Coordinates of C-alpha atoms and ligand atoms in Angstrom, one line a residue:
M1280 CA 31.8 -1.0 10.1
I1281 CA 29.9 -2.0 6.9
P1282 CA 30.0 -5.7 6.1
E1283 CA 30.7 -6.9 2.6
L1284 CA 28.0 -9.4 2.4
M1285 CA 24.4 -9.5 3.7
K1286 CA 21.6 -12.0 4.0
A1287 CA 18.8 -11.3 1.4
A1288 CA 15.7 -13.1 0.2
V1289 CA 16.2 -13.2 -3.6
L1290 CA 13.3 -14.0 -5.8
T1291 CA 15.1 -16.0 -8.4
A1292 CA 12.0 -17.1 -10.4
P1293 CA 8.3 -16.8 -9.9
K1294 CA 7.3 -18.5 -6.6
K1295 CA 10.9 -19.2 -5.7
F1296 CA 12.7 -17.3 -2.9
E1297 CA 16.3 -18.2 -2.0
I1298 CA 18.0 -16.9 1.1
Q1299 CA 21.4 -15.8 -0.3
Q1300 CA 24.5 -14.1 0.9
V1301 CA 24.9 -11.1 -1.5
P1302 CA 27.0 -8.0 -1.6
V1303 CA 25.8 -5.1 0.6
P1304 CA 24.5 -2.5 -1.8
A1305 CA 26.9 0.3 -2.7
Y1306 CA 25.5 3.7 -1.7
G1307 CA 26.3 6.9 -3.7
D1308 CA 27.4 10.3 -2.5
D1309 CA 23.7 11.4 -2.2
E1310 CA 22.4 8.2 -0.7
V1311 CA 22.3 6.5 2.7
L1312 CA 22.7 2.9 3.6
I1313 CA 19.9 1.6 5.9
R1314 CA 20.1 -1.4 8.2
V1315 CA 16.6 -2.8 7.7
T1316 CA 14.9 -4.0 10.9
Q1317 CA 11.4 -4.8 9.7
C1318 CA 9.5 -5.1 6.4
S1319 CA 5.9 -5.9 5.8
I1320 CA 4.6 -7.8 2.8
C1321 CA 2.4 -6.0 0.3
G1322 CA -0.1 -7.2 -2.3
T1323 CA 2.4 -5.9 -4.9
D1324 CA 5.0 -8.4 -3.5
V1325 CA 2.5 -11.2 -4.0
H1326 CA 2.0 -10.1 -7.6
I1327 CA 5.8 -10.1 -8.1
Y1328 CA 6.1 -13.5 -6.3
N1329 CA 3.5 -15.0 -8.6
G1330 CA 5.3 -13.7 -11.7
H1331 CA 2.5 -11.3 -12.6
Y1332 CA 4.5 -8.1 -12.1
S1333 CA 8.1 -7.0 -12.6
R1334 CA 8.9 -10.5 -14.0
D1335 CA 11.6 -9.0 -16.3
K1336 CA 13.4 -7.7 -13.2
L1337 CA 14.1 -11.2 -11.7
P1338 CA 16.3 -12.1 -9.8
L1339 CA 15.0 -9.3 -7.5
I1340 CA 15.1 -8.6 -3.8
P1341 CA 11.5 -7.3 -3.2
G1342 CA 10.3 -5.5 -0.1
H1343 CA 9.3 -1.8 0.0
E1344 CA 7.3 -1.4 3.3
F1345 CA 10.3 -1.2 5.5
T1346 CA 11.8 0.6 8.5
G1347 CA 15.4 0.6 9.7
E1348 CA 18.3 2.6 11.0
I1349 CA 20.8 4.6 9.0
L1350 CA 24.1 2.8 9.0
A1351 CA 26.1 5.2 6.8
V1352 CA 25.6 8.3 4.8
G1353 CA 27.1 9.4 1.4
R1354 CA 29.6 12.2 1.2
N1355 CA 27.1 14.9 0.2
V1356 CA 24.5 14.0 2.8
S1357 CA 24.4 16.6 5.6
T1358 CA 20.9 16.4 7.0
L1359 CA 20.9 12.7 8.1
T1360 CA 23.1 10.9 10.5
P1361 CA 23.9 7.2 11.3
G1362 CA 21.8 5.8 14.0
Q1363 CA 18.6 7.6 13.0
R1364 CA 15.5 5.5 12.7
V1365 CA 14.0 6.0 9.3
I1366 CA 11.4 5.0 6.7
A1367 CA 11.7 6.0 3.0
D1368 CA 9.6 7.0 0.1
I1369 CA 10.2 4.2 -2.4
N1370 CA 9.4 6.2 -5.5
I1371 CA 12.6 7.3 -7.2
G1372 CA 11.8 9.8 -9.9
C1373 CA 14.3 11.9 -11.9
G1374 CA 13.5 14.8 -9.5
H1375 CA 13.1 17.5 -12.1
C1376 CA 10.6 16.6 -14.8
F1377 CA 7.0 18.0 -15.1
Y1378 CA 5.6 15.0 -13.1
C1379 CA 8.3 15.0 -10.4
R1380 CA 7.7 18.7 -9.8
R1381 CA 4.0 18.0 -9.3
N1382 CA 4.6 15.0 -7.0
E1383 CA 3.1 12.7 -9.6
L1384 CA 6.2 10.6 -9.6
L1385 CA 4.6 7.5 -11.0
N1386 CA 4.2 9.3 -14.4
C1387 CA 8.0 10.2 -14.4
P1388 CA 9.5 8.6 -17.5
E1389 CA 12.5 7.5 -15.3
I1390 CA 10.5 6.2 -12.3
R1391 CA 12.0 3.3 -10.4
Q1392 CA 10.4 1.9 -7.3
L1393 CA 12.5 0.3 -4.6
G1394 CA 11.7 -3.3 -4.1
I1395 CA 9.6 -3.4 -7.3
H1396 CA 11.9 -2.4 -10.1
T1397 CA 15.2 -2.4 -8.1
N1398 CA 16.4 -4.3 -5.1
G1399 CA 14.5 -3.6 -1.9
A1400 CA 14.3 -4.5 1.8
F1401 CA 13.8 -8.2 2.2
A1402 CA 17.5 -8.0 3.1
E1403 CA 19.7 -6.7 5.8
Y1404 CA 20.6 -3.5 4.1
V1405 CA 19.2 -1.2 1.4
A1406 CA 20.6 1.9 -0.2
V1407 CA 18.2 4.9 -0.7
P1408 CA 18.6 8.4 -2.1
A1409 CA 18.9 10.7 1.0
R1410 CA 16.1 13.1 -0.3
L1411 CA 13.6 10.2 0.1
V1412 CA 14.5 9.2 3.7
I1413 CA 12.2 10.3 6.5
P1414 CA 13.5 10.1 10.1
F1415 CA 10.9 9.5 12.8
G1416 CA 12.6 9.3 16.2
D1417 CA 11.3 7.0 18.9
A1418 CA 7.6 7.8 18.7
I1419 CA 6.5 4.5 17.2
P1420 CA 7.8 0.9 17.1
D1421 CA 9.1 -0.8 13.9
N1422 CA 6.0 -2.8 13.4
I1423 CA 3.9 0.4 13.1
A1424 CA 6.5 2.5 11.2
C1425 CA 6.7 -0.1 8.4
L1426 CA 3.0 0.5 7.8
T1427 CA 3.7 4.0 6.6
E1428 CA 3.9 3.2 2.9
P1429 CA 0.7 1.2 2.7
F1430 CA -1.2 3.8 4.7
S1431 CA 0.3 6.5 2.5
C1432 CA -1.5 4.9 -0.5
V1433 CA -4.9 5.4 1.0
V1434 CA -4.0 8.9 2.2
R1435 CA -3.2 9.9 -1.4
A1436 CA -6.2 8.1 -2.8
S1437 CA -8.6 9.9 -0.4
K1438 CA -7.0 13.3 -1.5
K1439 CA -7.3 12.3 -5.2
I1440 CA -11.0 11.4 -4.9
G1441 CA -11.6 14.6 -2.7
L1442 CA -13.3 12.7 0.1
K1443 CA -15.4 15.3 2.1
I1444 CA -17.1 15.3 5.5
A1445 CA -20.5 13.6 5.7
E1446 CA -20.1 11.9 2.3
S1447 CA -21.3 8.3 2.0
V1448 CA -18.6 5.8 1.0
V1449 CA -18.8 2.3 -0.2
V1450 CA -15.5 0.3 0.0
I1451 CA -15.6 -2.9 -2.2
G1452 CA -13.3 -5.5 -0.5
A1453 CA -12.2 -5.3 3.1
G1454 CA -8.8 -6.9 2.7
P1455 CA -5.7 -5.1 3.9
V1456 CA -6.1 -2.1 1.6
G1457 CA -9.9 -2.0 1.8
N1458 CA -9.7 -2.0 5.5
M1459 CA -7.3 1.0 5.4
H1460 CA -9.7 2.8 3.0
I1461 CA -12.5 2.2 5.6
Q1462 CA -10.4 3.7 8.3
M1463 CA -9.3 6.7 6.2
A1464 CA -13.0 7.4 5.2
R1465 CA -14.0 7.2 8.8
L1466 CA -11.2 9.5 9.9
L1467 CA -12.2 12.1 7.2
G1468 CA -15.8 12.2 8.5
A1469 CA -17.5 10.0 5.9
A1470 CA -20.9 8.7 6.9
P1471 CA -22.1 6.1 6.4
V1472 CA -19.0 4.0 5.6
I1473 CA -20.2 0.8 3.9
A1474 CA -18.0 -2.2 3.2
V1475 CA -18.8 -5.0 0.9
E1476 CA -16.8 -8.1 2.0
L1477 CA -17.7 -11.8 1.8
N1478 CA -15.1 -13.3 4.1
P1479 CA -16.6 -13.4 7.6
Q1480 CA -13.4 -12.6 9.5
R1481 CA -12.6 -9.7 7.3
A1482 CA -16.2 -8.5 7.5
E1483 CA -15.8 -8.5 11.3
L1484 CA -12.5 -6.6 11.1
A1485 CA -14.1 -4.1 8.8
R1486 CA -16.8 -3.4 11.5
R1487 CA -14.1 -3.2 14.2
C1488 CA -12.1 -0.7 12.1
G1489 CA -14.9 1.7 11.4
A1490 CA -17.4 0.4 8.8
D1491 CA -21.0 1.3 9.8
K1492 CA -22.5 -1.3 7.6
V1493 CA -20.9 -4.5 6.1
I1494 CA -22.7 -6.1 3.2
T1495 CA -21.9 -9.8 3.0
E1496 CA -24.4 -10.9 0.3
P1497 CA -23.2 -9.5 -3.0
E1498 CA -26.5 -10.2 -4.7
R1499 CA -28.2 -7.8 -2.3
A1500 CA -25.4 -5.2 -2.4
L1501 CA -27.1 -2.6 -4.7
E1502 CA -30.4 -2.8 -2.8
Q1503 CA -28.7 -2.4 0.6
I1504 CA -26.5 0.4 -0.5
K1505 CA -29.5 2.3 -1.8
Q1506 CA -31.2 1.6 1.6
F1507 CA -28.2 3.0 3.5
T1508 CA -28.0 6.1 1.3
E1509 CA -31.6 7.4 1.3
G1510 CA -32.2 5.6 -2.0
R1511 CA -29.5 7.5 -3.9
G1512 CA -26.4 5.4 -4.1
A1513 CA -23.0 6.3 -2.6
D1514 CA -21.2 9.7 -3.0
V1515 CA -18.0 7.8 -3.3
V1516 CA -17.3 4.2 -4.3
I1517 CA -13.9 2.6 -3.8
E1518 CA -13.1 -0.5 -5.8
S1519 CA -10.3 -2.2 -3.8
V1520 CA -10.3 -5.7 -5.2
G1521 CA -9.3 -5.4 -8.9
H1522 CA -12.1 -7.5 -10.5
P1523 CA -13.8 -6.5 -13.7
E1524 CA -17.3 -7.6 -12.4
L1525 CA -16.7 -5.5 -9.3
Y1526 CA -15.7 -2.5 -11.3
K1527 CA -19.0 -2.9 -13.3
Q1528 CA -21.0 -3.1 -10.0
A1529 CA -19.1 -0.1 -8.6
L1530 CA -20.5 2.1 -11.4
T1531 CA -24.0 1.1 -10.3
F1532 CA -23.3 1.8 -6.6
M1533 CA -22.5 5.5 -7.3
R1534 CA -25.2 8.1 -7.0
P1535 CA -25.8 10.5 -9.9
G1536 CA -22.9 13.0 -9.4
G1537 CA -20.9 10.4 -7.5
R1538 CA -17.3 9.5 -7.9
L1539 CA -15.6 6.1 -8.4
L1540 CA -12.1 5.6 -7.1
A1541 CA -10.3 2.9 -9.2
F1542 CA -7.8 1.4 -6.8
G1543 CA -7.9 -2.5 -7.1
L1544 CA -5.3 -3.6 -9.6
T1545 CA -6.6 -5.6 -12.5
D1546 CA -4.6 -7.4 -15.2
A1547 CA -3.2 -5.1 -17.9
E1548 CA -5.7 -6.6 -20.5
T1549 CA -8.8 -6.2 -18.4
E1550 CA -11.5 -4.0 -20.0
I1551 CA -15.0 -3.0 -18.9
A1552 CA -17.7 -1.3 -20.9
I1553 CA -18.9 2.1 -19.7
K1554 CA -21.7 4.3 -21.1
P1555 CA -20.2 7.8 -21.6
L1556 CA -23.7 9.3 -21.8
E1557 CA -24.5 8.2 -18.3
I1558 CA -21.2 9.6 -16.9
I1559 CA -21.9 12.9 -18.8
L1560 CA -25.6 13.3 -17.9
Q1561 CA -25.1 12.2 -14.3
E1562 CA -21.9 14.3 -13.9
Q1563 CA -20.0 11.3 -12.5
M1564 CA -16.3 10.9 -12.1
I1565 CA -13.8 8.1 -12.3
Q1566 CA -10.4 8.7 -10.5
G1567 CA -7.4 6.3 -10.4
S1568 CA -4.8 6.2 -7.6
V1569 CA -2.2 3.7 -6.7
A1570 CA 0.7 4.6 -4.5
G1571 CA 1.6 7.2 -1.8
M1572 CA 4.6 9.4 -2.4
G1573 CA 6.2 12.6 -1.0
E1574 CA 3.8 14.4 1.2
D1575 CA 1.5 11.4 1.5
M1576 CA 4.3 9.5 3.2
H1577 CA 4.8 12.3 5.8
Q1578 CA 1.1 12.5 6.4
A1579 CA 0.7 8.8 6.9
L1580 CA 3.6 8.7 9.3
H1581 CA 2.1 11.6 11.2
L1582 CA -1.3 9.9 11.5
L1583 CA 0.4 6.7 12.6
T1584 CA 2.4 8.6 15.2
H1585 CA -0.8 10.1 16.5
Q1586 CA -2.5 6.7 16.6
R1587 CA -5.2 7.6 14.2
F1588 CA -5.4 4.1 12.7
I1589 CA -6.3 0.8 14.2
T1590 CA -3.0 -1.1 13.4
S1591 CA -3.2 -4.3 15.4
P1592 CA -4.6 -6.5 12.6
F1593 CA -1.7 -5.3 10.5
C1594 CA 1.2 -5.9 12.8
E1595 CA 0.5 -9.1 14.8
A1596 CA 1.8 -11.7 12.4
V1597 CA 5.6 -11.4 12.4
H1598 CA 8.0 -14.0 10.8
Q1599 CA 11.7 -14.3 10.3
L1600 CA 13.3 -13.5 6.9
E1601 CA 14.5 -17.1 6.6
D1602 CA 10.9 -18.3 6.6
I1603 CA 10.0 -16.2 3.6
Q1604 CA 9.3 -19.0 1.2
Q1605 CA 7.0 -20.7 3.7
V1606 CA 5.3 -17.4 4.5
F1607 CA 4.6 -16.7 0.8
S1608 CA 3.2 -20.2 0.2
S1609 CA 0.6 -19.7 3.0
L1610 CA -0.2 -16.0 2.9
F1611 CA -4.0 -16.3 2.9
A1612 CA -4.2 -19.0 5.5
N1613 CA -5.3 -16.5 8.2
P1614 CA -7.7 -13.9 6.9
Q1615 CA -7.7 -12.2 10.4
H1616 CA -4.1 -11.1 9.7
L1617 CA -4.3 -8.2 7.3
K1618 CA -0.6 -8.1 7.0
I1619 CA 2.4 -10.3 7.5
Q1620 CA 5.6 -8.7 8.6
L1621 CA 9.2 -9.9 8.4
R1622 CA 11.6 -9.3 11.2
I1623 CA 15.0 -8.7 9.7
A1624 CA 17.1 -7.4 12.6
Q1625 CA 16.6 -6.2 16.2
Q1626 CA 15.8 -2.5 16.6
Ligands
ZN3192 ZN1 3.1 -1.7 -0.6
ZN3193 ZN1 10.8 12.9 -13.2

């Protein structure tokens, strides 16, 4: 039985969530309707909440880091069945352009992201194209499964930057995503893994999650990075904050021949100066990456299933959907929680 109405957290204006009864989304012949059980809150949701992103899409039901159970499938869907526990790739490309064929969906001219451009999962139900749905059985609980999307972003980023065994890595910022980058680097055999993080609780978490060294005094960062990398600078530097000053510093933390992963989101207008001659003569590289998609999602789910990540700091703070306004108004109150999750229904 599919109800007509559902409870949803609708962002009606920047910084204003309303819990509303809205129609359950219609699902097409090639789509499935998912009963959402849990959804975690992403930095992107915070940007949307503050009115810095997707503002023209309001009113919007955000939420893209979700897990749930299939309630109904469209007429053409033969590979999925109601009752299956699932997650979903949120990147809905056209499916046939140059970029979609190469799994570079974000460059597809028709890209839509669930919960960012169209209604997402801070709601009881969400409709998703069947080809993007990934069933996962009973191997992991909801609060781990809904971390697949964020971890898929660092899985993809590590592939984009070509992180190799025994390379030294500096991660600037050990917030939620920085912490995941630290774990990913460690998993891939990077050494040493160096974090730059000023907040004492997050610095401690960075250590717990795999950083060999944590730099807490920014003015000494360059000197310390050199010291930890035999005087050279890091093979790979990951900017995971999104600050122009930190991007400038990141360029200085790289060794000649090193690579910079641009990951922290800046404002659209932010610019930094670079010296092309240095990049050329030192054979350096700057690589961007933002979201996981396609295979990255499957790989992240696989790694989570095999407990390759320390997930406890990401899944211990769980709130009810009804409390969403309160949750968003006090998001950074507890830095030891790297993620806040919303419980939407029982598993
Ligand atoms: Zn996210
Ligand atoms: Zn496309």
